[in-house]
XYZ file of C-alpha atoms in Angstrom:
724
model
C -24.031 9.971 -26.448
C -23.537 7.781 -24.219
C -26.420 5.401 -25.942
C -23.866 5.538 -29.397
C -20.806 4.881 -26.408
C -22.256 2.365 -25.285
C -23.193 1.272 -28.728
C -19.242 1.806 -29.998
C -17.871 -0.527 -27.733
C -19.902 -3.443 -27.805
C -22.469 -3.481 -23.807
C -25.922 -3.651 -24.478
C -27.839 0.013 -24.073
C -27.414 1.996 -20.870
C -29.953 4.919 -20.612
C -33.654 4.008 -21.043
C -35.212 3.917 -24.446
C -32.184 3.149 -26.181
C -33.733 -0.003 -27.006
C -31.495 -0.112 -30.398
C -30.729 -4.212 -31.492
C -27.110 -5.068 -30.850
C -25.077 -6.107 -34.524
C -22.149 -8.023 -34.806
C -19.432 -6.188 -34.273
C -21.546 -4.482 -30.804
C -20.680 -7.722 -28.999
C -17.168 -7.676 -28.603
C -16.743 -6.074 -25.877
C -19.214 -7.279 -24.182
C -18.354 -10.050 -24.478
C -14.439 -9.895 -23.620
C -15.933 -7.202 -20.096
C -18.041 -10.893 -18.928
C -15.705 -13.408 -19.305
C -14.294 -12.999 -16.378
C -15.819 -12.490 -13.133
C -15.357 -9.845 -10.399
C -12.529 -9.953 -8.023
C -14.951 -10.070 -4.203
C -13.446 -7.001 -2.461
C -13.497 -7.785 0.606
C -15.128 -6.233 3.712
C -13.497 -2.569 4.849
C -12.975 -2.420 8.540
C -14.971 -0.168 10.410
C -12.568 2.430 10.764
C -12.898 6.659 10.337
C -10.689 9.418 11.864
C -9.413 7.639 14.708
C -7.372 3.425 14.706
C -11.609 1.208 15.793
C -10.970 -0.156 19.526
C -12.701 -2.735 18.725
C -11.988 -3.148 23.064
C -15.390 -0.761 23.270
C -18.602 -2.858 24.137
C -21.024 -3.737 20.930
C -24.641 -4.962 19.911
C -22.465 -8.710 20.571
C -21.992 -8.595 23.857
C -23.784 -10.357 27.022
C -25.252 -8.656 29.889
C -22.400 -9.717 32.156
C -20.143 -8.715 29.615
C -21.163 -5.773 30.250
C -21.713 -5.407 33.963
C -18.532 -6.904 34.436
C -16.150 -4.861 32.097
C -18.358 -1.474 33.416
C -17.013 -2.247 37.051
C -13.486 -2.048 36.245
C -13.988 0.716 33.950
C -15.452 2.388 36.813
C -12.033 1.694 38.510
C -10.151 3.244 35.656
C -11.199 7.314 37.411
C -11.384 7.858 40.882
C -13.564 10.870 42.947
C -11.549 13.521 44.485
C -12.740 15.115 47.487
C -12.835 18.309 45.606
C -15.626 16.494 43.104
C -12.985 16.052 39.753
C -12.520 12.693 38.149
C -8.529 11.919 38.999
C -7.059 8.482 36.588
C -7.396 5.182 38.962
C -5.290 2.484 39.914
C -6.382 0.340 36.805
C -6.497 1.865 33.058
C -7.875 0.814 30.025
C -5.916 -0.766 27.152
C -7.180 -0.228 23.081
C -7.117 -3.363 20.872
C -6.986 -2.354 17.667
C -6.295 -5.559 14.897
C -2.403 -4.722 14.508
C -0.016 -6.108 17.771
C 0.403 -2.171 20.208
C 4.244 -1.561 20.244
C 4.762 -0.272 24.634
C 7.291 1.482 25.620
C 8.407 1.391 28.985
C 6.267 3.158 31.811
C 3.307 2.281 29.580
C 3.469 5.116 27.598
C 1.394 3.808 24.611
C -0.027 3.858 20.965
C 3.808 5.386 20.469
C 3.580 3.343 16.361
C 1.700 1.084 15.312
C 3.410 -2.354 14.031
C 3.212 -2.951 10.770
C 1.755 -6.318 8.414
C 3.598 -9.083 10.047
C 3.180 -8.929 13.580
C -0.812 -9.038 12.912
C -2.724 -9.514 16.279
C -4.323 -13.069 15.441
C -7.815 -12.581 18.237
C -8.625 -8.890 16.258
C -8.652 -10.179 12.416
C -11.671 -12.168 11.632
C -14.412 -9.915 10.391
C -17.962 -11.305 11.891
C -17.994 -9.645 15.824
C -18.580 -11.419 18.537
C -18.177 -14.672 16.929
C -14.984 -15.508 17.951
C -12.653 -12.954 20.348
C -14.056 -10.018 22.698
C -12.275 -9.683 25.431
C -10.875 -6.231 27.580
C -8.069 -5.513 29.042
C -8.060 -4.143 32.112
C -3.897 -3.603 33.751
C -3.170 -2.128 37.426
C 0.487 -0.607 36.275
C 0.982 -0.889 40.429
C 0.459 -3.828 40.889
C 1.839 -4.648 37.509
C -1.120 -7.733 36.524
C -4.669 -7.041 34.501
C -7.198 -8.203 33.786
C -9.080 -9.740 30.827
C -12.786 -9.401 30.436
C -13.438 -12.458 28.014
C -16.480 -13.155 26.142
C -15.976 -16.602 23.832
C -17.568 -16.695 20.175
C -19.474 -19.336 19.259
C -16.840 -20.344 16.265
C -14.446 -21.157 18.670
C -15.938 -24.275 19.708
C -14.262 -27.279 20.554
C -15.999 -29.836 22.259
C -20.147 -28.843 21.634
C -21.440 -26.529 24.641
C -17.876 -25.604 24.937
C -14.152 -23.588 24.324
C -10.949 -25.450 22.504
C -8.403 -25.493 24.541
C -6.252 -23.820 21.791
C -8.561 -20.754 21.826
C -8.032 -20.154 25.754
C -4.449 -21.260 25.045
C -4.722 -18.526 22.394
C -6.445 -15.976 24.733
C -4.009 -17.254 27.507
C -0.795 -16.099 25.088
C -2.273 -12.550 24.250
C -3.073 -11.310 27.980
C 0.807 -11.957 29.868
C 1.832 -10.887 26.133
C 0.741 -7.529 26.606
C 1.070 -7.571 30.519
C 4.674 -7.630 30.045
C 4.677 -5.634 26.510
C 3.346 -2.626 28.684
C 5.204 -3.177 31.523
C 8.736 -3.540 29.714
C 8.371 -3.025 26.465
C 9.014 -5.259 23.476
C 8.649 -9.630 24.470
C 8.122 -12.858 22.897
C 7.228 -16.019 24.683
C 9.943 -18.320 25.189
C 6.944 -20.983 26.924
C 4.434 -21.510 28.416
C 2.244 -23.609 30.862
C -1.789 -24.202 30.630
C -3.518 -26.671 33.289
C -6.969 -27.060 32.376
C -8.996 -27.971 35.046
C -12.484 -27.694 34.103
C -14.384 -26.850 30.444
C -15.067 -23.334 30.368
C -19.186 -23.301 28.751
C -19.324 -21.660 25.388
C -20.889 -18.217 25.511
C -19.543 -18.052 28.921
C -18.357 -14.911 30.730
C -14.307 -15.322 32.156
C -11.911 -13.359 33.540
C -8.288 -14.040 32.594
C -6.050 -12.749 35.535
C -2.120 -11.969 35.217
C 0.694 -11.157 37.006
C 4.301 -10.083 36.715
C 6.315 -12.514 39.774
C 9.417 -11.992 39.501
C 12.038 -10.421 36.533
C 15.496 -12.296 35.621
C 17.688 -10.729 33.421
C 15.781 -10.568 30.447
C 13.185 -13.328 31.340
C 9.888 -12.430 33.051
C 7.682 -15.138 35.317
C 4.375 -14.968 34.840
C 1.291 -16.297 36.898
C -2.531 -16.697 34.957
C -5.573 -18.112 36.182
C -9.422 -18.656 33.872
C -11.900 -18.334 36.306
C -15.812 -17.794 35.813
C -16.989 -13.686 36.112
C -17.671 -13.841 40.226
C -14.073 -15.894 40.367
C -16.093 -18.981 42.173
C -15.108 -21.550 39.442
C -11.098 -21.824 38.529
C -11.313 -22.906 33.960
C -7.290 -22.685 33.913
C -3.464 -22.141 35.558
C -1.325 -21.736 33.682
C 2.438 -20.259 33.840
C 4.238 -17.882 31.622
C 8.118 -16.938 31.013
C 8.096 -13.417 28.379
C 12.065 -12.798 27.170
C 12.929 -9.426 25.932
C 13.919 -8.629 22.345
C 17.549 -8.459 21.483
C 16.010 -5.187 19.980
C 20.230 -4.481 19.354
C 20.166 -7.077 16.955
C 16.273 -7.304 15.585
C 16.085 -3.710 14.856
C 19.746 -2.946 13.097
C 17.475 -2.228 10.797
C 18.269 1.643 11.749
C 20.957 1.491 10.392
C 20.931 2.773 6.681
C 22.536 -0.023 4.655
C 26.393 1.436 4.134
C 27.451 1.419 0.639
C 24.022 2.634 -1.210
C 21.616 3.942 2.216
C 19.261 2.081 1.366
C 17.253 0.630 4.132
C 19.323 -2.282 5.629
C 18.491 -5.702 6.363
C 21.210 -6.961 8.701
C 25.247 -7.422 8.503
C 25.826 -9.480 5.779
C 29.850 -10.425 4.843
C 30.596 -8.391 8.297
C 29.021 -4.829 7.010
C 25.729 -3.336 7.694
C 23.676 -3.584 3.835
C 21.027 -3.636 2.160
C 19.774 -6.843 0.320
C 20.141 -4.994 -3.533
C 23.851 -4.568 -1.867
C 24.634 -7.928 -0.317
C 22.744 -9.718 -2.996
C 25.256 -7.551 -6.040
C 28.979 -8.679 -3.234
C 28.488 -12.036 -3.529
C 27.944 -11.980 -6.806
C 30.971 -10.054 -7.401
C 32.853 -12.881 -5.654
C 32.783 -15.292 -9.342
C 36.108 -15.592 -10.275
C 34.870 -15.445 -13.772
C 33.392 -11.466 -12.680
C 36.218 -8.405 -14.327
C 34.867 -4.418 -13.675
C 35.656 -1.641 -15.384
C 35.138 1.552 -14.769
C 34.358 4.799 -17.365
C 35.105 7.915 -15.375
C 37.772 7.731 -13.065
C 36.928 5.919 -10.281
C 35.162 8.406 -8.445
C 31.475 7.808 -8.806
C 28.934 7.936 -6.561
C 27.587 4.692 -5.469
C 24.272 5.465 -3.697
C 19.884 3.522 -3.198
C 19.748 5.593 -7.370
C 22.851 5.167 -8.654
C 24.222 2.140 -7.654
C 23.683 0.097 -10.653
C 25.085 2.553 -12.604
C 29.385 1.568 -11.971
C 29.993 -1.679 -10.461
C 33.317 -0.779 -10.345
C 32.505 1.312 -8.099
C 30.443 0.026 -6.264
C 32.310 -2.941 -4.910
C 35.361 -0.531 -4.627
C 33.105 0.550 -1.601
C 31.856 -2.889 -0.806
C 35.965 -3.039 0.297
C 36.431 -0.102 1.060
C 33.562 -0.250 4.515
C 35.570 -3.774 4.510
C 32.989 -6.569 3.111
C 34.722 -10.098 2.738
C 33.635 -13.529 2.018
C 35.663 -13.799 4.800
C 34.252 -11.638 7.204
C 33.094 -12.870 10.717
C 29.213 -13.217 11.169
C 28.028 -10.953 13.592
C 26.800 -13.434 16.835
C 31.285 -13.980 16.434
C 32.672 -10.341 16.471
C 34.084 -8.912 18.803
C 33.142 -7.174 22.409
C 34.468 -3.767 20.414
C 32.482 -4.643 17.112
C 29.193 -5.826 19.119
C 28.850 -2.290 21.883
C 30.290 0.116 18.968
C 27.489 -1.922 16.949
C 24.999 -0.793 19.412
C 25.507 2.331 20.013
C 25.615 3.163 16.483
C 21.841 1.852 16.824
C 21.389 3.073 19.889
C 21.793 5.799 18.393
C 19.563 5.726 15.314
C 17.106 4.943 17.739
C 16.892 8.031 20.196
C 16.843 9.916 16.393
C 13.621 8.860 16.452
C 12.806 8.379 19.045
C 13.443 12.619 18.528
C 12.205 13.363 15.475
C 8.185 11.119 16.795
C 7.737 12.943 20.418
C 8.924 16.429 19.170
C 6.021 18.571 19.576
C 4.534 20.873 16.925
C 2.530 23.279 16.705
C -1.552 22.093 15.705
C -1.720 23.035 12.313
C -3.795 22.307 8.838
C -2.766 18.250 7.633
C -0.543 18.216 4.720
C -1.425 16.378 1.646
C 0.023 13.207 2.600
C 2.853 12.741 5.012
C 5.380 9.816 4.775
C 6.309 7.333 7.635
C 10.223 7.967 7.389
C 11.522 11.728 7.969
C 12.343 13.555 4.760
C 15.600 12.805 3.401
C 18.094 15.187 2.014
C 16.896 16.392 -0.879
C 18.799 18.083 -3.811
C 17.965 20.898 -4.733
C 16.756 19.788 -8.142
C 14.890 18.133 -6.798
C 10.926 18.300 -6.464
C 10.261 19.896 -2.669
C 7.520 18.292 -0.401
C 4.054 18.662 -0.999
C 1.902 21.813 0.414
C -1.043 21.523 2.409
C -3.615 20.676 0.651
C -6.554 22.001 1.711
C -7.328 25.426 4.804
C -9.789 23.317 6.876
C -7.724 22.596 10.567
C -8.681 19.540 12.489
C -9.203 19.259 15.729
C -5.417 17.849 17.449
C -7.457 14.684 18.809
C -7.700 13.372 14.713
C -4.144 15.067 14.013
C -2.690 11.634 14.904
C -3.124 9.186 11.979
C -1.292 5.746 12.976
C -0.058 3.683 10.476
C -3.076 0.546 10.557
C -5.281 3.570 9.268
C -3.092 4.559 6.876
C -0.072 2.992 7.333
C 2.391 4.988 5.527
C 1.563 8.516 6.755
C 3.745 9.621 9.472
C 2.213 9.000 12.581
C 2.693 11.678 15.750
C 0.187 10.750 18.506
C 1.009 12.113 21.778
C 0.500 10.330 25.216
C -2.802 12.242 25.947
C -3.771 11.561 22.534
C -3.519 7.712 24.160
C -5.040 8.324 26.749
C -7.984 9.129 25.978
C -7.966 6.740 23.116
C -8.154 4.070 26.280
C -10.404 5.800 28.413
C -12.558 6.002 25.891
C -15.981 4.356 26.600
C -18.550 2.593 24.529
C -21.129 6.291 23.714
C -17.847 6.905 21.076
C -18.493 4.500 18.536
C -21.180 6.678 16.795
C -19.754 10.533 17.637
C -17.060 8.289 15.516
C -18.376 7.437 13.272
C -20.092 10.329 12.779
C -16.446 12.665 12.905
C -16.143 10.781 9.240
C -18.440 11.843 7.483
C -17.576 14.899 9.000
C -13.595 15.805 9.390
C -10.882 14.990 7.923
C -8.570 14.304 5.704
C -8.871 12.445 1.656
C -5.226 12.161 1.130
C -6.573 11.376 -3.135
C -8.248 14.369 -2.849
C -5.413 16.087 -2.817
C -4.990 19.645 -4.787
C -3.661 19.871 -8.156
C -2.217 23.257 -7.122
C -0.385 22.349 -4.917
C 1.412 18.893 -6.704
C 2.504 20.817 -10.282
C -0.418 24.203 -10.669
C -1.828 22.162 -13.026
C -5.020 21.820 -13.792
C -7.662 19.202 -12.262
C -8.737 18.211 -15.615
C -4.871 17.653 -15.821
C -4.311 15.710 -13.214
C -7.234 14.110 -12.032
C -7.784 14.974 -8.939
C -9.965 17.412 -6.938
C -10.259 19.099 -4.182
C -11.040 18.053 -0.299
C -14.699 17.861 -0.117
C -15.648 18.382 3.880
C -19.837 17.017 2.863
C -17.730 13.837 0.884
C -21.028 11.021 2.462
C -18.096 8.134 1.595
C -14.851 9.406 2.831
C -13.430 6.702 4.996
C -9.696 4.672 5.613
C -9.522 1.819 4.079
C -7.187 -0.460 6.342
C -4.251 -1.643 5.342
C -5.002 -5.177 5.184
C -7.442 -3.941 2.364
C -4.992 -1.916 0.662
C -2.414 -4.959 0.304
C -5.209 -7.025 -0.783
C -5.770 -4.055 -4.490
C -2.143 -3.834 -4.192
C -1.751 -8.035 -4.953
C -4.857 -8.512 -6.767
C -3.035 -5.586 -9.351
C 0.285 -7.070 -9.499
C -1.225 -11.032 -10.616
C -4.216 -9.442 -12.685
C -0.937 -7.288 -14.121
C 1.523 -10.264 -14.329
C -1.470 -12.525 -16.074
C -2.509 -10.087 -18.768
C 0.710 -9.166 -19.940
C 2.461 -10.618 -23.433
C 5.968 -11.223 -22.433
C 7.704 -11.136 -18.385
C 10.507 -8.324 -17.824
C 12.882 -11.615 -17.587
C 11.901 -13.135 -21.590
C 12.760 -8.857 -22.392
C 15.800 -8.693 -20.608
C 16.885 -12.037 -22.522
C 15.633 -9.982 -25.897
C 16.935 -6.456 -25.122
C 20.111 -6.654 -27.701
C 17.711 -8.617 -30.563
C 17.993 -5.665 -32.749
C 16.209 -5.688 -36.553
C 18.680 -5.624 -39.141
C 19.953 -3.008 -41.845
C 18.181 -4.951 -44.551
C 15.220 -5.751 -41.578
C 14.704 -1.932 -41.242
C 14.757 -1.108 -45.226
C 11.729 -3.599 -45.872
C 10.268 -1.781 -42.708
C 10.564 1.586 -44.283
C 9.483 0.468 -48.166
C 5.752 -0.325 -46.706
C 3.174 2.108 -47.672
C 1.649 4.508 -44.966
C -1.727 2.824 -44.563
C 0.527 -0.468 -45.095
C 2.548 1.144 -41.926
C -0.357 2.383 -40.557
C -3.020 -0.866 -40.570
C 0.487 -2.918 -39.458
C 0.682 -0.631 -36.130
C -2.770 -0.334 -36.095
C -3.497 -4.393 -34.882
C -0.600 -4.656 -32.693
C -1.540 -1.848 -30.925
C -4.896 -3.138 -30.094
C -3.403 -6.387 -29.436
C -2.343 -3.674 -26.836
C -5.826 -2.664 -26.438
C -7.552 -6.377 -25.195
C -4.613 -7.039 -22.433
C -5.528 -3.798 -21.264
C -9.125 -4.282 -21.258
C -7.976 -7.725 -19.507
C -6.645 -5.641 -17.186
C -9.129 -3.450 -15.811
C -11.836 -6.237 -15.415
C -9.673 -7.251 -12.775
C -8.866 -3.956 -11.023
C -10.642 -4.493 -7.424
C -13.993 -2.226 -8.410
C -13.671 -1.797 -11.603
C -16.677 -4.211 -12.396
C -18.472 -2.629 -10.378
C -19.162 0.722 -11.547
C -21.527 0.946 -14.279
C -21.600 -0.687 -17.774
C -21.989 2.866 -19.138
C -18.388 4.221 -16.373
C -16.310 1.184 -18.000
C -16.538 2.083 -21.266
C -15.928 5.526 -20.416
C -13.104 4.646 -18.416
C -11.641 2.447 -22.120
C -12.239 4.175 -24.430
C -10.345 8.097 -22.989
C -8.083 5.571 -20.449
C -7.129 2.131 -22.714
C -4.171 4.298 -25.368
C -2.340 5.534 -21.786
C -2.379 2.522 -20.453
C -1.082 1.002 -22.901
C 2.397 3.988 -23.259
C 2.763 3.404 -20.126
C 2.959 0.075 -20.415
C 5.941 0.687 -23.426
C 7.633 1.600 -21.163
C 8.661 -2.124 -20.504
C 9.755 -2.899 -23.386
C 12.197 0.337 -23.570
C 15.400 -0.672 -24.263
C 17.263 3.072 -23.165
C 20.639 2.447 -23.996
C 19.749 2.131 -27.416
C 16.322 4.205 -27.662
C 14.672 1.052 -28.869
C 11.470 -0.753 -28.367
C 10.332 -4.111 -28.654
C 8.038 -4.025 -31.509
C 7.330 -7.638 -34.073
C 9.242 -9.534 -31.913
C 12.669 -7.809 -31.638
C 14.353 -4.471 -30.456
C 13.635 -1.290 -33.208
C 14.457 1.979 -33.337
C 12.409 5.070 -34.364
C 13.694 4.962 -37.807
C 11.949 1.601 -38.257
C 8.752 3.028 -37.962
C 9.709 6.038 -40.750
C 7.156 4.855 -43.341
C 4.509 6.431 -40.851
C 4.745 10.144 -41.227
C 4.413 10.646 -38.273
C 7.706 11.900 -36.764
C 6.911 14.316 -33.953
C 4.493 11.313 -32.394
C 6.800 8.927 -32.692
C 9.363 11.055 -31.313
C 7.188 12.554 -28.123
C 6.158 8.645 -27.653
C 10.104 8.168 -27.987
C 10.818 10.604 -24.945
C 8.166 9.603 -23.372
C 9.091 5.937 -22.733
C 12.507 7.025 -22.292
C 12.015 9.113 -19.282
C 9.796 6.756 -17.422
C 11.757 3.937 -18.252
C 14.724 5.785 -16.541
C 12.984 6.314 -13.658
C 13.202 2.487 -12.895
C 10.058 1.405 -11.562
C 9.295 -2.069 -10.653
C 6.696 -4.467 -12.260
C 4.407 -3.520 -8.646
C 5.120 0.098 -9.232
C 3.120 -0.051 -12.965
C 1.056 -2.501 -12.519
C -0.483 0.123 -9.685
C 0.257 3.304 -11.739
C -1.591 1.623 -14.965
C -4.214 0.945 -12.792
C -4.355 4.336 -11.565
C -3.478 6.291 -14.496
C -7.152 4.269 -15.862
C -9.390 4.993 -13.404
C -10.136 8.607 -13.847
C -12.446 10.559 -12.412
C -12.737 13.616 -14.742
C -12.667 11.752 -17.843
C -15.717 12.448 -19.930
C -19.433 11.514 -20.147
C -19.405 9.243 -16.368
C -21.944 8.720 -14.376
C -20.922 8.203 -11.413
C -18.175 10.450 -10.613
C -18.135 9.483 -7.532
C -17.618 5.687 -7.786
C -15.658 5.589 -9.326
C -14.001 8.189 -7.953
C -13.686 6.094 -4.841
C -12.578 2.906 -6.274
C -9.193 5.583 -8.058
C -8.835 6.525 -3.432
C -7.760 2.559 -3.032
C -5.807 1.810 -5.039
C -3.575 5.334 -4.871
C -3.771 4.473 -1.308
C -2.204 1.356 -2.727
C 0.442 3.433 -4.899
C 1.433 4.699 -1.693
C 1.927 1.420 0.005
C 4.581 0.119 -2.491
C 6.044 3.543 -2.789
C 6.463 4.057 1.016
C 7.410 -0.030 0.458
C 9.643 0.214 -1.357
C 11.683 3.590 -0.125
C 11.083 5.817 -3.690
C 8.315 7.591 -2.035
C 9.780 10.456 -4.043
C 8.125 8.728 -7.472
C 5.072 9.477 -6.297
C 5.109 13.349 -7.586
C 7.081 12.493 -10.209
C 4.488 9.874 -11.609
C 2.174 13.115 -11.403
C 4.142 14.841 -13.828
C 3.679 11.964 -16.526
C 0.057 12.342 -16.047
C -0.412 15.299 -18.496
C 1.714 14.268 -21.250
C 0.247 10.981 -21.374
C -2.500 13.115 -22.697
C -0.887 15.070 -24.999
C 0.008 12.513 -26.294
C -3.081 10.837 -26.717
C -4.277 14.149 -28.702
C -2.359 13.998 -31.167
C -2.501 9.635 -31.554
C -5.354 11.077 -32.909
C -4.724 14.346 -34.572
C -2.502 11.552 -36.635
C -5.539 9.616 -37.160
C -7.979 12.300 -38.536
C -5.664 13.383 -40.649
C -4.649 10.408 -41.693
C -8.505 8.199 -41.713
C -8.873 11.793 -44.477
C -5.837 10.606 -46.529
C -7.183 6.763 -46.666
C -10.598 6.084 -45.913
C -11.398 3.404 -47.377
C -7.889 1.578 -45.447
C -9.660 3.339 -41.812
C -13.157 1.551 -42.992
C -12.406 -1.629 -44.580
C -8.557 -2.768 -42.932
C -8.811 -1.885 -39.807
C -9.149 -4.042 -36.546
C -13.518 -2.986 -36.004
C -11.428 -2.328 -31.315
C -9.476 0.090 -32.636
C -12.332 1.661 -35.034
C -14.550 1.375 -32.411
C -12.122 3.509 -29.145
C -10.231 6.193 -31.660
C -12.841 5.379 -35.243
C -15.687 8.204 -34.633
C -15.797 11.630 -35.110
C -17.326 11.882 -32.257
C -15.365 9.419 -30.264
C -12.466 11.911 -31.586
C -14.217 15.072 -30.546
C -14.177 13.959 -27.288
C -10.277 12.998 -26.917
C -9.419 16.236 -28.359
C -11.642 18.177 -25.948
C -10.505 16.013 -23.367
């Protein structure tokens, strides 16, 4: 059966012993699948159930580096009179490939900053080739020491370290000390005096100390010496300054108009970018808005685009005006009031983040924001997905591992991370195979009480050999690749469809379509559907990881999933205002397809498109959701389901990442609800095709596009798809 499926889709033979030559039509999908080069995948960072701490010793460290590290690491613990260990004056700081926010007082790892604060020195893939360092800090003495070994890629003059690399390390160390002692900072000034060249590969000490604080400005000195401190390489002074936390974190206050995430003060009011742009457009003299309801429409993030009149009314009521002064020129009373509101929101967030909870099984997923209040009719949050308990040290999942999961790591856990020695690397890797959770494997009962075959999920397997966490960089790359592929494989852009949305068929044109015979209309629609499927094939080839699947599994996924992707993409071309879909260059209602004699199928398809369209998905969300729909590990005839599941897992994390970024996490539940509907629509399509082929076998055999017949036409295909 697998050999038959492979031949019908035009790919080379898969099973041993299938040596039949390929016919001309058999090579169609083969050439299609081989015209695009596979997308190279970024290597994963070595994360397990904990974030990877780059300050731990590794095999590229020289013996001298390890010796100096051991010396300072021993200062982190001291022996008491009873022979017990206690914390010493020094503290080793963990280091990740994202910056860490240090709260005043040195409680670190409260939350990691996302992609905008990427730590430059920790984002090089080759271990030992660039920056190998570890920072020890002494809070009481307000100083730190960094043990640094420069890799071969940092070479400037032959045999010596590039001055820019030295400056980068000085900025990193001074900034780390200032941030640890007094909270978020930024470097305002850094003066460097190079005394002598630094040999490449040598181990040096970077000493940094806080000398003085004047209001928001700090004065820090720094010197770079040899490991035995006998030679001075560089001296520096720096002036880190406190960030204007009230100004830069004003986004903690939600938009005063719709409640969405704000981006600052616009036209005198704290608003999001959407409401800012709306108010700017509303000030045009030619714009006139009116409300068809009684000028009391609710305005929130979901409904803000439904009534422009009430939205503008609320903008004015909140104080938005073209004449409003800018934030920096507010009166002292206004600034104090705004600062108080910012602080109130920040305090609420701190209380929520620091609230102590009893250890409990980790949920299927938890968003990085506190859940909003929801109306009773909305879908409730997901219950826990698996019954396995998790050790307390693994319960906090930092955002670098999973940036849209809630991070609740306590101080004790942070200290545990800070003091963990080099032997933990092997232990950490072993943990990844034996415990943790897989956010893409929540049980279907916990989602919609549906069977696994309806959703395409399986329960978490603690023995899974491929359990690991991709980094946020990897997820962002996957998202960007899928979105780019979607944009390149869709026939019409959103702006083009928007411009054509009121270009509808006339009565005469509708009558002409209705006058077609059944077989003529079926043939016409089969051609249009095949065109859409060809775009889906191109899209599938560019999904990261798809081309790494065996050819049989590529075939199986395309055969059983391409129609589902076409139906999802159709929602882009659906006009909910008049219930029409884009077809043959214009928008058509269901009556245009009357001669197909498939009224129930058409009604179901139009209903699905309407329901998906009202979710107002962005192009990015549609792109990743269609990739997720295609990559279903429960498709029939798959050879390597685990590999398909791995690819699907990354795509689902990309979807969750996008929904989290767009502040629309609740859409995930609603999208999962559409999956079984898609399967029923495809089964109904196959049923109608079987009926049509019984009546018009010659039309199907002679006039239908070969790819359409290969995907949907054979008896075996029909039995497989309908049973699925």
